[in-house]
PDB file of C-alpha atoms in Angstrom:
ATOM      1  CA  LEU A 175      16.776  10.755  12.192  1.00 93.00           C
ATOM      2  CA  GLU A 176      14.604  12.449  14.500  1.00 94.00           C
ATOM      3  CA  MET A 177      17.465  12.574  17.151  1.00 95.00           C
ATOM      4  CA  ALA A 178      20.036  13.576  14.154  1.00 94.00           C
ATOM      5  CA  GLY A 179      17.706  16.348  13.185  1.00 96.00           C
ATOM      6  CA  VAL A 180      17.838  15.084   9.772  1.00 97.00           C
ATOM      7  CA  THR A 181      15.201  14.676   7.255  1.00 97.00           C
ATOM      8  CA  ALA A 182      14.771  11.601   4.896  1.00 98.00           C
ATOM      9  CA  GLU A 183      14.988  14.195   2.243  1.00 97.00           C
ATOM     10  CA  GLU A 184      18.765  15.006   3.326  1.00 97.00           C
ATOM     11  CA  ILE A 185      19.858  11.586   2.905  1.00 98.00           C
ATOM     12  CA  ASP A 186      21.971  11.301   0.213  1.00 98.00           C
ATOM     13  CA  VAL A 187      23.361   7.546   0.830  1.00 98.00           C
ATOM     14  CA  VAL A 188      21.354   4.613   2.493  1.00 98.00           C
ATOM     15  CA  ILE A 189      23.823   1.506   3.042  1.00 97.00           C
ATOM     16  CA  CYS A 190      21.990  -1.743   4.858  1.00 93.00           C
ATOM     17  CA  ALA A 191      24.886  -3.974   6.424  1.00 90.00           C
ATOM     18  CA  THR A 192      23.499  -7.331   6.392  1.00 82.00           C
ATOM     19  CA  SER A 193      24.613 -10.928   5.866  1.00 78.00           C
ATOM     20  CA  SER A 194      20.750 -12.228   6.313  1.00 72.00           C
ATOM     21  CA  PRO A 195      19.618 -14.306   3.539  1.00 66.00           C
ATOM     22  CA  ASP A 196      15.926 -12.804   3.915  1.00 68.00           C
ATOM     23  CA  ASP A 197      15.638 -10.745   0.947  1.00 65.00           C
ATOM     24  CA  MET A 198      17.926 -11.557  -2.246  1.00 64.00           C
ATOM     25  CA  PHE A 199      17.502  -8.423  -3.795  1.00 69.00           C
ATOM     26  CA  GLY A 200      18.513  -6.028  -0.640  1.00 74.00           C
ATOM     27  CA  ASP A 201      16.579  -3.994   1.612  1.00 86.00           C
ATOM     28  CA  ALA A 202      18.316  -0.528   1.310  1.00 93.00           C
ATOM     29  CA  PRO A 203      16.185   0.649  -1.691  1.00 93.00           C
ATOM     30  CA  SER A 204      12.991  -0.541   0.370  1.00 92.00           C
ATOM     31  CA  VAL A 205      14.265   1.170   3.335  1.00 94.00           C
ATOM     32  CA  ALA A 206      15.174   4.586   1.636  1.00 97.00           C
ATOM     33  CA  ALA A 207      11.764   4.507  -0.213  1.00 96.00           C
ATOM     34  CA  GLU A 208       9.804   3.717   3.121  1.00 96.00           C
ATOM     35  CA  LEU A 209      11.580   6.775   4.849  1.00 97.00           C
ATOM     36  CA  GLY A 210      10.813   9.066   2.139  1.00 97.00           C
ATOM     37  CA  CYS A 211      14.358   9.506   0.592  1.00 98.00           C
ATOM     38  CA  ASN A 212      14.705  11.065  -2.692  1.00 96.00           C
ATOM     39  CA  MET A 213      14.533   9.179  -6.151  1.00 96.00           C
ATOM     40  CA  ASP A 214      18.434  10.261  -6.500  1.00 95.00           C
ATOM     41  CA  THR A 215      19.305   8.477  -2.986  1.00 97.00           C
ATOM     42  CA  ILE A 216      22.074   5.889  -3.572  1.00 97.00           C
ATOM     43  CA  ALA A 217      20.798   2.678  -1.797  1.00 97.00           C
ATOM     44  CA  PHE A 218      22.370  -0.767  -1.438  1.00 95.00           C
ATOM     45  CA  ASP A 219      23.435  -3.685   0.700  1.00 92.00           C
ATOM     46  CA  LEU A 220      26.459  -4.446   1.927  1.00 90.00           C
ATOM     47  CA  THR A 221      27.252  -8.404   3.152  1.00 86.00           C
ATOM     48  CA  ALA A 222      30.218  -8.548   4.885  1.00 80.00           C
ATOM     49  CA  ALA A 223      29.320 -10.784   7.740  1.00 76.00           C
ATOM     50  CA  CYS A 224      30.482  -9.782  11.265  1.00 77.00           C
ATOM     51  CA  SER A 225      32.604  -6.559   9.824  1.00 83.00           C
ATOM     52  CA  GLY A 226      29.422  -5.606   7.921  1.00 86.00           C
ATOM     53  CA  PHE A 227      28.385  -2.560  10.053  1.00 90.00           C
ATOM     54  CA  LEU A 228      32.093  -1.390  10.423  1.00 93.00           C
ATOM     55  CA  PHE A 229      32.826  -1.812   6.142  1.00 94.00           C
ATOM     56  CA  ALA A 230      29.320  -0.316   5.604  1.00 95.00           C
ATOM     57  CA  THR A 231      30.340   2.988   7.916  1.00 96.00           C
ATOM     58  CA  VAL A 232      33.844   3.034   5.983  1.00 97.00           C
ATOM     59  CA  THR A 233      32.377   2.776   2.540  1.00 97.00           C
ATOM     60  CA  ALA A 234      29.725   5.547   3.483  1.00 97.00           C
ATOM     61  CA  SER A 235      32.640   7.640   4.755  1.00 97.00           C
ATOM     62  CA  LYS A 236      34.215   7.389   1.082  1.00 97.00           C
ATOM     63  CA  PHE A 237      31.157   8.588  -0.401  1.00 96.00           C
ATOM     64  CA  LEU A 238      30.640  11.442   1.598  1.00 97.00           C
ATOM     65  CA  ALA A 239      34.667  12.519   1.356  1.00 97.00           C
ATOM     66  CA  ALA A 240      35.261  11.533  -2.181  1.00 95.00           C
ATOM     67  CA  PRO A 241      36.385  14.760  -4.215  1.00 96.00           C
ATOM     68  CA  GLY A 242      33.653  16.647  -5.927  1.00 94.00           C
ATOM     69  CA  SER A 243      30.951  14.374  -3.856  1.00 94.00           C
ATOM     70  CA  GLN A 244      27.486  15.622  -3.479  1.00 94.00           C
ATOM     71  CA  SER A 245      26.850  13.180  -1.005  1.00 96.00           C
ATOM     72  CA  LYS A 246      26.748  15.118   2.678  1.00 96.00           C
ATOM     73  CA  LYS A 247      24.692  12.749   4.523  1.00 97.00           C
ATOM     74  CA  ALA A 248      24.600   8.910   4.926  1.00 98.00           C
ATOM     75  CA  LEU A 249      22.672   6.313   6.621  1.00 97.00           C
ATOM     76  CA  VAL A 250      24.140   3.256   7.657  1.00 97.00           C
ATOM     77  CA  LEU A 251      22.124   0.245   9.081  1.00 93.00           C
ATOM     78  CA  GLY A 252      23.287  -2.990  10.775  1.00 88.00           C
ATOM     79  CA  ALA A 253      20.611  -5.611  10.524  1.00 81.00           C
ATOM     80  CA  ASP A 254      21.175  -9.195  11.031  1.00 76.00           C
ATOM     81  CA  ALA A 255      18.774 -12.083  12.030  1.00 74.00           C
ATOM     82  CA  LEU A 256      20.964 -14.984  11.578  1.00 73.00           C
ATOM     83  CA  THR A 257      19.704 -17.243  14.332  1.00 76.00           C
ATOM     84  CA  ARG A 258      16.933 -18.492  12.292  1.00 77.00           C
ATOM     85  CA  TRP A 259      19.323 -20.122  10.187  1.00 75.00           C
ATOM     86  CA  VAL A 260      21.729 -21.830  12.918  1.00 81.00           C
ATOM     87  CA  ASP A 261      21.997 -25.659  13.486  1.00 84.00           C
ATOM     88  CA  TRP A 262      21.604 -25.263  17.018  1.00 85.00           C
ATOM     89  CA  ASP A 263      22.782 -29.065  17.347  1.00 88.00           C
ATOM     90  CA  ASP A 264      26.218 -27.884  15.862  1.00 86.00           C
ATOM     91  CA  ARG A 265      27.688 -26.414  19.056  1.00 83.00           C
ATOM     92  CA  ASN A 266      31.022 -25.761  17.104  1.00 84.00           C
ATOM     93  CA  SER A 267      29.701 -22.955  14.969  1.00 79.00           C
ATOM     94  CA  CYS A 268      25.865 -22.024  16.648  1.00 74.00           C
ATOM     95  CA  ILE A 269      27.939 -20.002  19.406  1.00 76.00           C
ATOM     96  CA  LEU A 270      29.545 -17.711  17.012  1.00 76.00           C
ATOM     97  CA  PHE A 271      26.203 -16.354  15.357  1.00 73.00           C
ATOM     98  CA  GLY A 272      23.404 -13.902  16.872  1.00 67.00           C
ATOM     99  CA  ASP A 273      20.892 -11.382  15.745  1.00 65.00           C
ATOM    100  CA  GLY A 274      21.603  -7.421  15.710  1.00 63.00           C
TER     101      GLY A 274
END
C-alpha cells in the first residue's frame, strides 16, 4: 500500500485468492480489518487453485469497471501454503503443488 501511495481507507474491495484449507471462513475480511479498511469495504476469498490470483484480479477489475460502481481501488492477495498438505510420497502429484 505504501509503494502504491494508497491508504487502507481508500480500498473498496479486498480479494484473497487462496486454495489453502487453513481457514474455512476466509482471510480477506480479517486482512481488511487488520489493515484498517472501512467497514463498508467488500472483502471475500476466492478459491480457484492455480488460476486463483488471475481469477481474483479479473474479478476485482469487474468491481471497478461495473457501470455505476463506486469502487475505485482494489487489493488482490495471492496466498497459498499447500506444501503442508501434500503427500510427498506420491510423486505423481507432489511436484505440482507449492507455496506462493
